[in-house]
mmCIF file of C-alpha atoms in Angstrom:
data_model
loop_
_atom_site.group_PDB
_atom_site.id
_atom_site.type_symbol
_atom_site.label_atom_id
_atom_site.label_comp_id
_atom_site.label_asym_id
_atom_site.label_seq_id
_atom_site.Cartn_x
_atom_site.Cartn_y
_atom_site.Cartn_z
ATOM 1 C CA MET A 1006 117.565 114.206 89.045
ATOM 2 C CA LYS A 1007 117.776 110.861 86.856
ATOM 3 C CA HIS A 1008 114.646 109.623 88.969
ATOM 4 C CA PHE A 1009 112.746 112.716 87.881
ATOM 5 C CA ARG A 1010 113.808 112.853 84.299
ATOM 6 C CA PHE A 1011 110.927 111.234 82.757
ATOM 7 C CA SER A 1012 108.490 113.041 84.987
ATOM 8 C CA ILE A 1013 109.702 116.435 83.866
ATOM 9 C CA ILE A 1014 109.515 115.312 80.434
ATOM 10 C CA PHE A 1015 105.826 114.072 81.043
ATOM 11 C CA THR A 1016 105.081 117.339 82.675
ATOM 12 C CA VAL A 1017 106.134 119.384 79.640
ATOM 13 C CA ILE A 1018 104.094 117.162 77.300
ATOM 14 C CA CYS A 1019 101.064 117.496 79.668
ATOM 15 C CA LEU A 1020 101.468 121.431 79.921
ATOM 16 C CA ALA A 1021 101.869 121.591 76.125
ATOM 17 C CA LEU A 1022 98.587 119.785 75.701
ATOM 18 C CA SER A 1023 96.926 121.789 78.505
ATOM 19 C CA ALA A 1024 97.957 125.062 76.716
ATOM 20 C CA TRP A 1025 96.687 123.824 73.380
ATOM 21 C CA TRP A 1026 93.477 122.726 75.050
ATOM 22 C CA GLY A 1027 92.961 126.190 76.560
ATOM 23 C CA PHE A 1028 93.916 128.102 73.473
ATOM 24 C CA SER A 1029 91.566 126.038 71.088
ATOM 25 C CA HIS A 1030 88.620 124.781 73.027
ATOM 26 C CA GLY A 1031 85.712 126.445 74.873
ATOM 27 C CA PRO A 1032 83.647 129.628 74.263
ATOM 28 C CA GLU A 1033 86.643 131.755 75.750
ATOM 29 C CA ALA A 1034 89.489 130.075 73.705
ATOM 30 C CA GLY A 1035 92.489 132.193 73.323
ATOM 31 C CA VAL A 1036 95.698 133.276 74.950
ATOM 32 C CA GLN A 1037 93.982 134.396 78.208
ATOM 33 C CA ALA A 1038 92.304 131.061 78.512
ATOM 34 C CA MET A 1039 95.319 129.156 77.900
ATOM 35 C CA LEU A 1040 97.288 130.890 80.389
ATOM 36 C CA ARG A 1041 94.561 130.203 83.010
ATOM 37 C CA VAL A 1042 94.334 126.583 82.102
ATOM 38 C CA LEU A 1043 98.097 126.270 82.639
ATOM 39 C CA LEU A 1044 97.908 127.708 86.016
ATOM 40 C CA ILE A 1045 95.113 125.543 87.104
ATOM 41 C CA THR A 1046 96.974 122.462 85.795
ATOM 42 C CA THR A 1047 99.896 123.417 87.642
ATOM 43 C CA ILE A 1048 97.721 124.101 90.931
ATOM 44 C CA LEU A 1049 96.220 120.498 90.400
ATOM 45 C CA ALA A 1050 99.604 118.689 89.956
ATOM 46 C CA VAL A 1051 100.956 120.343 93.075
ATOM 47 C CA MET A 1052 97.820 119.604 95.078
ATOM 48 C CA GLU A 1053 97.947 116.005 93.868
ATOM 49 C CA VAL A 1054 101.594 115.543 95.002
ATOM 50 C CA SER A 1055 101.027 117.171 98.411
ATOM 51 C CA LEU A 1056 97.723 114.807 98.911
ATOM 52 C CA SER A 1057 99.896 111.879 97.728
ATOM 53 C CA PHE A 1058 103.279 112.355 99.268
ATOM 54 C CA ASP A 1059 102.384 109.844 102.094
ATOM 55 C CA ASN A 1060 101.240 107.511 99.445
ATOM 56 C CA ALA A 1061 104.784 107.597 97.992
ATOM 57 C CA VAL A 1062 106.433 106.786 101.304
ATOM 58 C CA VAL A 1063 103.996 103.844 101.958
ATOM 59 C CA ASN A 1064 104.677 102.700 98.478
ATOM 60 C CA ALA A 1065 108.454 102.759 99.025
ATOM 61 C CA SER A 1066 108.198 100.912 102.328
ATOM 62 C CA ILE A 1067 106.515 97.944 100.392
ATOM 63 C CA LEU A 1068 108.474 98.364 96.961
ATOM 64 C CA ARG A 1069 111.968 98.215 98.533
ATOM 65 C CA HIS A 1070 111.199 94.382 99.213
ATOM 66 C CA TRP A 1071 110.452 93.724 95.491
ATOM 67 C CA ASP A 1072 112.617 92.586 92.874
ATOM 68 C CA GLU A 1073 113.607 94.624 89.862
ATOM 69 C CA PHE A 1074 110.970 93.106 87.679
ATOM 70 C CA TRP A 1075 107.949 93.970 90.015
ATOM 71 C CA LYS A 1076 109.415 97.457 90.251
ATOM 72 C CA LYS A 1077 109.286 97.869 86.507
ATOM 73 C CA ILE A 1078 105.755 96.464 86.307
ATOM 74 C CA PHE A 1079 104.802 99.028 89.038
ATOM 75 C CA LEU A 1080 106.319 101.824 86.974
ATOM 76 C CA THR A 1081 104.733 100.826 83.702
ATOM 77 C CA VAL A 1082 101.587 99.194 83.899
ATOM 78 C CA GLY A 1083 100.992 100.612 87.428
ATOM 79 C CA ILE A 1084 101.438 104.246 86.188
ATOM 80 C CA LEU A 1085 99.010 103.456 83.217
ATOM 81 C CA ILE A 1086 96.439 102.373 85.854
ATOM 82 C CA ALA A 1087 97.045 105.269 88.032
ATOM 83 C CA VAL A 1088 96.922 108.066 85.391
ATOM 84 C CA PHE A 1089 94.285 106.845 83.045
ATOM 85 C CA GLY A 1090 92.421 104.263 84.972
ATOM 86 C CA MET A 1091 91.856 106.218 88.239
ATOM 87 C CA ARG A 1092 92.101 109.666 87.069
ATOM 88 C CA LEU A 1093 90.000 109.545 83.950
ATOM 89 C CA ILE A 1094 88.166 106.053 83.551
ATOM 90 C CA PHE A 1095 87.013 105.510 86.799
ATOM 91 C CA PRO A 1096 85.208 108.597 87.484
ATOM 92 C CA ILE A 1097 83.414 108.167 84.054
ATOM 93 C CA VAL A 1098 82.603 104.366 85.212
ATOM 94 C CA ILE A 1099 80.957 105.861 88.496
ATOM 95 C CA VAL A 1100 78.777 108.302 86.568
ATOM 96 C CA ALA A 1101 77.776 105.688 84.029
ATOM 97 C CA ILE A 1102 76.634 103.224 86.584
ATOM 98 C CA THR A 1103 74.944 105.554 89.109
ATOM 99 C CA ALA A 1104 73.380 107.767 86.273
ATOM 100 C CA ASP A 1105 72.446 104.670 84.148
ATOM 101 C CA MET A 1106 74.115 106.043 81.170
ATOM 102 C CA GLY A 1107 76.482 104.447 78.392
ATOM 103 C CA MET A 1108 80.259 105.216 78.643
ATOM 104 C CA VAL A 1109 80.317 107.001 75.317
ATOM 105 C CA GLU A 1110 77.465 109.070 76.548
ATOM 106 C CA VAL A 1111 79.257 110.185 79.811
ATOM 107 C CA VAL A 1112 82.482 110.888 77.932
ATOM 108 C CA GLN A 1113 80.506 113.344 75.556
ATOM 109 C CA MET A 1114 78.832 114.873 78.829
ATOM 110 C CA ALA A 1115 82.219 115.356 80.439
ATOM 111 C CA LEU A 1116 83.566 117.135 77.275
ATOM 112 C CA ASN A 1117 80.553 119.150 76.280
ATOM 113 C CA ASP A 1118 78.700 119.525 79.703
ATOM 114 C CA PRO A 1119 81.462 119.430 82.450
ATOM 115 C CA VAL A 1120 79.207 120.939 84.936
ATOM 116 C CA GLN A 1121 76.572 118.412 84.732
ATOM 117 C CA TYR A 1122 79.330 115.814 84.786
ATOM 118 C CA SER A 1123 80.835 117.119 87.909
ATOM 119 C CA GLU A 1124 77.311 117.491 89.546
ATOM 120 C CA LYS A 1125 76.664 113.657 88.790
ATOM 121 C CA LEU A 1126 80.007 112.569 90.210
ATOM 122 C CA LEU A 1127 79.962 114.828 93.382
ATOM 123 C CA ALA A 1128 76.349 113.599 94.125
ATOM 124 C CA HIS A 1129 77.859 110.256 94.980
ATOM 125 C CA HIS A 1130 80.725 111.606 96.916
ATOM 126 C CA ALA A 1131 79.526 109.918 100.181
ATOM 127 C CA GLU A 1132 79.756 106.312 98.718
ATOM 128 C CA ILE A 1133 83.210 107.304 97.214
ATOM 129 C CA ALA A 1134 84.332 108.517 100.582
ATOM 130 C CA ALA A 1135 83.040 105.578 102.493
ATOM 131 C CA PHE A 1136 84.889 103.089 100.218
ATOM 132 C CA GLY A 1137 88.136 104.889 100.196
ATOM 133 C CA GLY A 1138 87.843 106.103 103.748
ATOM 134 C CA MET A 1139 87.350 102.448 104.871
ATOM 135 C CA PHE A 1140 90.425 101.221 102.833
ATOM 136 C CA LEU A 1141 92.609 103.815 104.137
ATOM 137 C CA LEU A 1142 91.629 103.450 107.575
ATOM 138 C CA LEU A 1143 92.366 99.785 107.597
ATOM 139 C CA VAL A 1144 95.872 100.454 106.227
ATOM 140 C CA PHE A 1145 96.438 102.774 109.231
ATOM 141 C CA LEU A 1146 94.864 100.419 111.955
ATOM 142 C CA ASN A 1147 96.811 97.517 110.796
ATOM 143 C CA PHE A 1148 99.891 99.473 111.156
ATOM 144 C CA LEU A 1149 99.013 100.468 114.422
ATOM 145 C CA PHE A 1150 97.698 97.061 115.621
ATOM 146 C CA ASP A 1151 100.984 95.191 114.742
ATOM 147 C CA ASP A 1152 102.864 93.421 117.418
ATOM 148 C CA GLY A 1153 105.689 92.641 115.116
ATOM 149 C CA LYS A 1154 106.736 96.316 115.010
ATOM 150 C CA ASP A 1155 109.654 97.107 116.897
ATOM 151 C CA THR A 1156 110.043 100.814 116.161
ATOM 152 C CA HIS A 1157 107.474 103.059 117.846
ATOM 153 C CA TRP A 1158 107.259 106.837 117.014
ATOM 154 C CA PHE A 1159 104.794 107.591 119.797
ATOM 155 C CA HIS A 1160 106.063 104.853 121.993
ATOM 156 C CA TRP A 1161 103.300 105.418 124.810
ATOM 157 C CA LEU A 1162 100.556 105.191 122.374
ATOM 158 C CA GLU A 1163 101.806 102.570 119.801
ATOM 159 C CA SER A 1164 103.367 99.886 122.146
ATOM 160 C CA ARG A 1165 99.794 99.753 123.942
ATOM 161 C CA LEU A 1166 97.916 99.616 120.843
ATOM 162 C CA ALA A 1167 100.266 96.902 119.144
ATOM 163 C CA ASN A 1168 99.071 94.670 122.162
ATOM 164 C CA LEU A 1169 95.558 94.834 120.794
ATOM 165 C CA ALA A 1170 96.942 92.895 117.756
ATOM 166 C CA ASN A 1171 96.218 89.615 119.652
ATOM 167 C CA VAL A 1172 92.565 90.487 119.456
ATOM 168 C CA PRO A 1173 91.140 88.724 116.345
ATOM 169 C CA ALA A 1174 90.023 91.206 113.598
ATOM 170 C CA MET A 1175 90.480 94.201 115.838
ATOM 171 C CA SER A 1176 91.107 96.540 113.082
ATOM 172 C CA VAL A 1177 87.989 95.507 111.162
ATOM 173 C CA PHE A 1178 86.144 96.048 114.418
ATOM 174 C CA VAL A 1179 87.396 99.766 114.755
ATOM 175 C CA ALA A 1180 86.679 100.244 111.069
ATOM 176 C CA MET A 1181 83.011 99.042 111.245
ATOM 177 C CA ILE A 1182 82.515 101.315 114.277
ATOM 178 C CA ALA A 1183 83.785 104.277 112.127
ATOM 179 C CA LEU A 1184 81.515 103.194 109.315
ATOM 180 C CA LEU A 1185 78.484 102.995 111.570
ATOM 181 C CA ILE A 1186 79.321 106.610 112.910
ATOM 182 C CA MET A 1187 79.628 107.952 109.328
ATOM 183 C CA VAL A 1188 76.378 106.267 108.112
ATOM 184 C CA GLY A 1189 74.541 107.769 111.123
ATOM 185 C CA PHE A 1190 75.188 111.313 109.797
ATOM 186 C CA VAL A 1191 74.236 110.887 106.110
ATOM 187 C CA ALA A 1192 71.049 111.553 104.625
ATOM 188 C CA PRO A 1193 68.403 108.789 105.293
ATOM 189 C CA GLU A 1194 68.099 108.001 101.632
ATOM 190 C CA THR A 1195 71.701 107.257 101.198
ATOM 191 C CA LYS A 1196 72.254 105.236 104.311
ATOM 192 C CA LEU A 1197 72.053 101.915 102.646
ATOM 193 C CA VAL A 1198 74.390 102.750 99.693
ATOM 194 C CA VAL A 1199 76.840 104.411 101.882
ATOM 195 C CA ALA A 1200 77.096 101.412 104.210
ATOM 196 C CA ILE A 1201 77.314 99.016 101.258
ATOM 197 C CA ALA A 1202 80.147 101.155 99.836
ATOM 198 C CA GLY A 1203 82.047 101.186 103.027
ATOM 199 C CA ILE A 1204 81.609 97.467 103.418
ATOM 200 C CA TRP A 1205 83.069 96.975 99.885
ATOM 201 C CA GLY A 1206 86.099 98.904 101.069
ATOM 202 C CA ILE A 1207 86.496 96.525 103.902
ATOM 203 C CA VAL A 1208 86.039 93.635 101.748
ATOM 204 C CA VAL A 1209 88.502 94.923 99.145
ATOM 205 C CA TYR A 1210 91.194 95.466 101.786
ATOM 206 C CA VAL A 1211 90.835 91.933 103.365
ATOM 207 C CA GLY A 1212 90.492 90.315 100.021
ATOM 208 C CA VAL A 1213 93.715 91.708 98.696
ATOM 209 C CA GLN A 1214 95.528 90.941 102.154
ATOM 210 C CA ALA A 1215 94.207 87.272 101.861
ATOM 211 C CA LEU A 1216 95.071 86.958 98.284
ATOM 212 C CA GLY A 1217 98.722 88.156 99.029
ATOM 213 C CA HIS A 1218 98.945 85.892 102.019
ATOM 214 C CA LEU A 1219 97.612 82.840 99.981
ATOM 215 C CA LEU A 1220 100.026 83.503 97.194
ATOM 216 C CA GLU A 1221 102.997 83.787 99.511
ATOM 217 C CA SER A 1222 102.150 80.438 101.220
ATOM 218 C CA SER A 1223 101.335 78.647 97.891
ATOM 219 C CA GLN A 1224 104.126 76.307 98.172
ATOM 220 C CA SER A 1225 103.223 72.857 99.447
ATOM 221 C CA GLU A 1226 104.896 71.123 102.040
ATOM 222 C CA ASP A 1227 105.948 68.373 99.709
ATOM 223 C CA GLU A 1228 108.067 70.911 97.838
ATOM 224 C CA GLU A 1229 110.264 71.527 100.870
ATOM 225 C CA GLY A 1230 112.238 68.521 100.711
ATOM 226 C CA GLU A 1231 112.950 68.636 96.903
ATOM 227 C CA ALA A 1232 116.241 69.198 95.194
ATOM 228 C CA SER A 1233 117.774 72.812 95.232
ATOM 229 C CA GLU A 1234 116.884 73.579 91.661
ATOM 230 C CA SER A 1235 113.150 72.762 92.441
ATOM 231 C CA VAL A 1236 113.355 74.823 95.616
ATOM 232 C CA THR A 1237 114.747 77.693 93.626
ATOM 233 C CA LYS A 1238 112.038 77.399 91.098
ATOM 234 C CA GLY A 1239 109.499 77.410 93.827
ATOM 235 C CA ALA A 1240 110.817 80.396 95.373
ATOM 236 C CA SER A 1241 110.847 82.332 92.227
ATOM 237 C CA SER A 1242 107.217 81.304 91.686
ATOM 238 C CA THR A 1243 106.506 82.529 95.105
ATOM 239 C CA ILE A 1244 108.109 85.903 94.514
ATOM 240 C CA VAL A 1245 106.161 86.413 91.373
ATOM 241 C CA LYS A 1246 102.936 85.348 93.086
ATOM 242 C CA ALA A 1247 103.685 87.535 95.958
ATOM 243 C CA GLY A 1248 104.435 90.264 93.688
ATOM 244 C CA ILE A 1249 100.990 90.083 92.167
ATOM 245 C CA GLY A 1250 99.281 90.399 95.532
ATOM 246 C CA GLY A 1251 101.589 93.349 96.454
ATOM 247 C CA PHE A 1252 100.939 94.982 93.110
ATOM 248 C CA LEU A 1253 97.110 94.711 93.564
ATOM 249 C CA TYR A 1254 97.402 96.039 97.077
ATOM 250 C CA LEU A 1255 99.510 99.157 95.963
ATOM 251 C CA GLU A 1256 97.042 99.826 93.095
ATOM 252 C CA VAL A 1257 94.052 99.892 95.286
ATOM 253 C CA LEU A 1258 95.795 101.986 97.807
ATOM 254 C CA ASP A 1259 96.498 104.658 94.920
ATOM 255 C CA ALA A 1260 93.019 104.404 93.956
ATOM 256 C CA SER A 1261 91.876 105.248 97.564
ATOM 257 C CA PHE A 1262 94.208 108.227 97.388
ATOM 258 C CA SER A 1263 93.027 109.314 94.018
ATOM 259 C CA PHE A 1264 89.553 109.628 95.096
ATOM 260 C CA ASP A 1265 90.170 112.446 97.223
ATOM 261 C CA GLY A 1266 92.191 114.256 94.568
ATOM 262 C CA VAL A 1267 89.608 113.760 91.761
ATOM 263 C CA ILE A 1268 86.940 115.154 93.966
ATOM 264 C CA GLY A 1269 88.870 118.053 95.187
ATOM 265 C CA ALA A 1270 89.929 118.805 91.710
ATOM 266 C CA PHE A 1271 86.236 119.500 90.758
ATOM 267 C CA ALA A 1272 86.248 122.344 93.479
ATOM 268 C CA ILE A 1273 89.030 124.097 91.234
ATOM 269 C CA THR A 1274 87.652 123.329 87.731
ATOM 270 C CA THR A 1275 84.976 121.292 85.998
ATOM 271 C CA ASP A 1276 87.184 120.713 82.734
ATOM 272 C CA VAL A 1277 87.741 116.844 82.846
ATOM 273 C CA VAL A 1278 90.755 117.260 80.358
ATOM 274 C CA VAL A 1279 92.490 119.735 82.482
ATOM 275 C CA ILE A 1280 91.837 117.716 85.698
ATOM 276 C CA MET A 1281 93.192 114.597 84.019
ATOM 277 C CA LEU A 1282 96.313 116.311 82.918
ATOM 278 C CA GLY A 1283 97.027 118.086 86.246
ATOM 279 C CA LEU A 1284 96.447 114.841 88.464
ATOM 280 C CA ALA A 1285 98.537 112.782 85.788
ATOM 281 C CA ILE A 1286 101.630 115.190 86.373
ATOM 282 C CA GLY A 1287 101.258 114.658 90.194
ATOM 283 C CA ALA A 1288 100.713 110.802 89.850
ATOM 284 C CA MET A 1289 104.060 110.571 87.677
ATOM 285 C CA PHE A 1290 105.984 112.428 90.244
ATOM 286 C CA VAL A 1291 104.613 110.335 93.051
ATOM 287 C CA ARG A 1292 105.818 107.406 91.188
ATOM 288 C CA SER A 1293 109.171 108.962 90.548
ATOM 289 C CA MET A 1294 109.501 109.884 94.219
ATOM 290 C CA THR A 1295 108.603 106.358 95.294
ATOM 291 C CA ILE A 1296 111.521 104.982 93.415
ATOM 292 C CA TYR A 1297 113.862 107.745 94.764
ATOM 293 C CA LEU A 1298 112.890 106.826 98.177
ATOM 294 C CA VAL A 1299 113.761 103.072 97.615
ATOM 295 C CA GLU A 1300 116.873 103.469 95.835
ATOM 296 C CA LYS A 1301 118.332 106.262 98.081
ATOM 297 C CA GLY A 1302 117.576 104.185 101.117
ATOM 298 C CA THR A 1303 115.638 107.159 102.443
ATOM 299 C CA LEU A 1304 113.381 105.007 104.658
ATOM 300 C CA GLU A 1305 116.408 103.366 106.439
ATOM 301 C CA ALA A 1306 117.929 106.796 107.021
ATOM 302 C CA PHE A 1307 114.814 108.388 108.501
ATOM 303 C CA ILE A 1308 113.436 105.742 110.947
ATOM 304 C CA TYR A 1309 110.118 107.368 111.526
ATOM 305 C CA LEU A 1310 109.276 108.463 108.067
ATOM 306 C CA GLU A 1311 107.037 105.449 107.295
ATOM 307 C CA HIS A 1312 105.212 106.295 110.700
ATOM 308 C CA GLY A 1313 104.512 109.799 109.458
ATOM 309 C CA ALA A 1314 103.213 108.525 106.359
ATOM 310 C CA MET A 1315 100.819 106.338 108.138
ATOM 311 C CA TYR A 1316 99.478 108.911 110.423
ATOM 312 C CA ALA A 1317 98.938 111.167 107.383
ATOM 313 C CA ILE A 1318 96.918 108.189 105.954
ATOM 314 C CA GLY A 1319 94.904 107.932 109.210
ATOM 315 C CA MET A 1320 94.026 111.565 108.915
ATOM 316 C CA LEU A 1321 93.157 111.474 105.329
ATOM 317 C CA ALA A 1322 90.846 108.477 106.164
ATOM 318 C CA ALA A 1323 89.213 110.595 108.869
ATOM 319 C CA ILE A 1324 88.878 113.454 106.468
ATOM 320 C CA MET A 1325 87.146 111.474 103.818
ATOM 321 C CA LEU A 1326 84.750 110.010 106.203
ATOM 322 C CA TYR A 1327 83.772 113.252 107.528
ATOM 323 C CA THR A 1328 83.461 115.019 104.053
ATOM 324 C CA GLY A 1329 81.359 111.866 103.138
ATOM 325 C CA THR A 1330 78.840 113.068 106.046
ATOM 326 C CA GLY A 1331 78.564 116.503 104.067
ATOM 327 C CA GLY A 1332 81.292 118.226 105.929
ATOM 328 C CA HIS A 1333 83.936 120.215 104.055
ATOM 329 C CA VAL A 1334 87.574 120.457 104.583
ATOM 330 C CA PRO A 1335 89.766 122.779 102.089
ATOM 331 C CA GLU A 1336 91.893 120.798 99.904
ATOM 332 C CA VAL A 1337 94.886 122.857 101.079
ATOM 333 C CA VAL A 1338 94.425 121.623 104.640
ATOM 334 C CA THR A 1339 94.174 118.079 103.530
ATOM 335 C CA GLY A 1340 97.487 118.250 101.650
ATOM 336 C CA LEU A 1341 99.168 120.318 104.424
ATOM 337 C CA ILE A 1342 98.195 117.779 106.973
ATOM 338 C CA GLY A 1343 99.960 115.046 105.133
ATOM 339 C CA VAL A 1344 103.126 117.172 104.486
ATOM 340 C CA ALA A 1345 103.220 118.244 108.094
ATOM 341 C CA PHE A 1346 103.358 114.739 109.330
ATOM 342 C CA ILE A 1347 106.159 113.786 106.936
ATOM 343 C CA ILE A 1348 108.081 116.913 108.167
ATOM 344 C CA TRP A 1349 107.436 115.977 111.668
ATOM 345 C CA ALA A 1350 108.738 112.438 111.117
ATOM 346 C CA VAL A 1351 111.812 113.608 109.380
ATOM 347 C CA LEU A 1352 112.864 115.814 112.253
ATOM 348 C CA SER A 1353 111.954 113.281 114.681
ATOM 349 C CA SER A 1354 114.254 110.887 112.884
ATOM 350 C CA ILE A 1355 117.140 113.203 112.876
ATOM 351 C CA ALA A 1356 116.662 114.047 116.396
ATOM 352 C CA TYR A 1357 116.587 110.157 117.111
ATOM 353 C CA GLU A 1358 119.802 109.733 115.178
ATOM 354 C CA LYS A 1359 121.434 112.413 117.235
ATOM 355 C CA ARG A 1360 120.596 110.713 120.354
ATOM 356 C CA GLN A 1361 121.834 107.400 119.016
ATOM 357 C CA THR A 1362 125.127 109.018 118.115
ATOM 358 C CA GLN A 1363 125.612 110.929 121.425
ATOM 359 C CA SER A 1364 124.927 107.481 123.482
#
């Protein structure tokens, strides 16, 4: 339980704040409102964990190769960005830009008129879904189109798709087709902004990947022949620079996951304070779960766990693109799909280990 100790403490604090908010704010303030707010906060926290469990697995697959310094940065600075940046500030920024309002004015509207605030945010769900859906789709596609991947869950499919890795920009090509299909189903007046938002999702993904690649290969050829001390310093510098690229990648990945959680939360309540507290609890547990998976070596023990998480990401990307066209998928279905893939991957990993032992 040591991995979840801080998350439990954080949960108690958030639930206490939630109880105080329900008891002292709003026209129906009182004990009954407090109990209702506590229930909603708990539901939001569980929803966020279910939606982001596959995110924790992917985070762990990247984080296990990092040194302790960058793990700590991910757990401190990263959690601040995830909780306050993506769950609170980012939705306010979206409303401020699209509605041509000041930040302070949007905050006041969120606190005093949450219904209008949620309407303005949901009005731009198509653009949000296009951006996040494109980023997550590229994460999934680059996992499939990887000829360096030796382990295949669905061997008949993955082994064939891996051969397409030799085709330049294959993942971007498929993502662009998906974006064109999505744009074809949105309202005519929003086609341009949705297309631009999707292109930005692709640009951000490729940009983060390019940055990480540039930072990893930043050592010049002249440094290769230097003394061991210089080489050691150069290697340390490379680790730090690569950590910056990886950190940015994980934060954008978390942002793409948080879009779905924030939008889905407004289907449950329009109270932005309750939404932030509930999603913050979920985000904290996802961070703790990530470290648990890394330190316990769970990814090594369950060989297909990362595969299950990636397929869950692919499904989430498809759901985001579908809902961006006006379709509706219940949040419980979105969450259960991710959990189902994870459970399926765990069971497949156990069966694989049994076959290896018997042979």
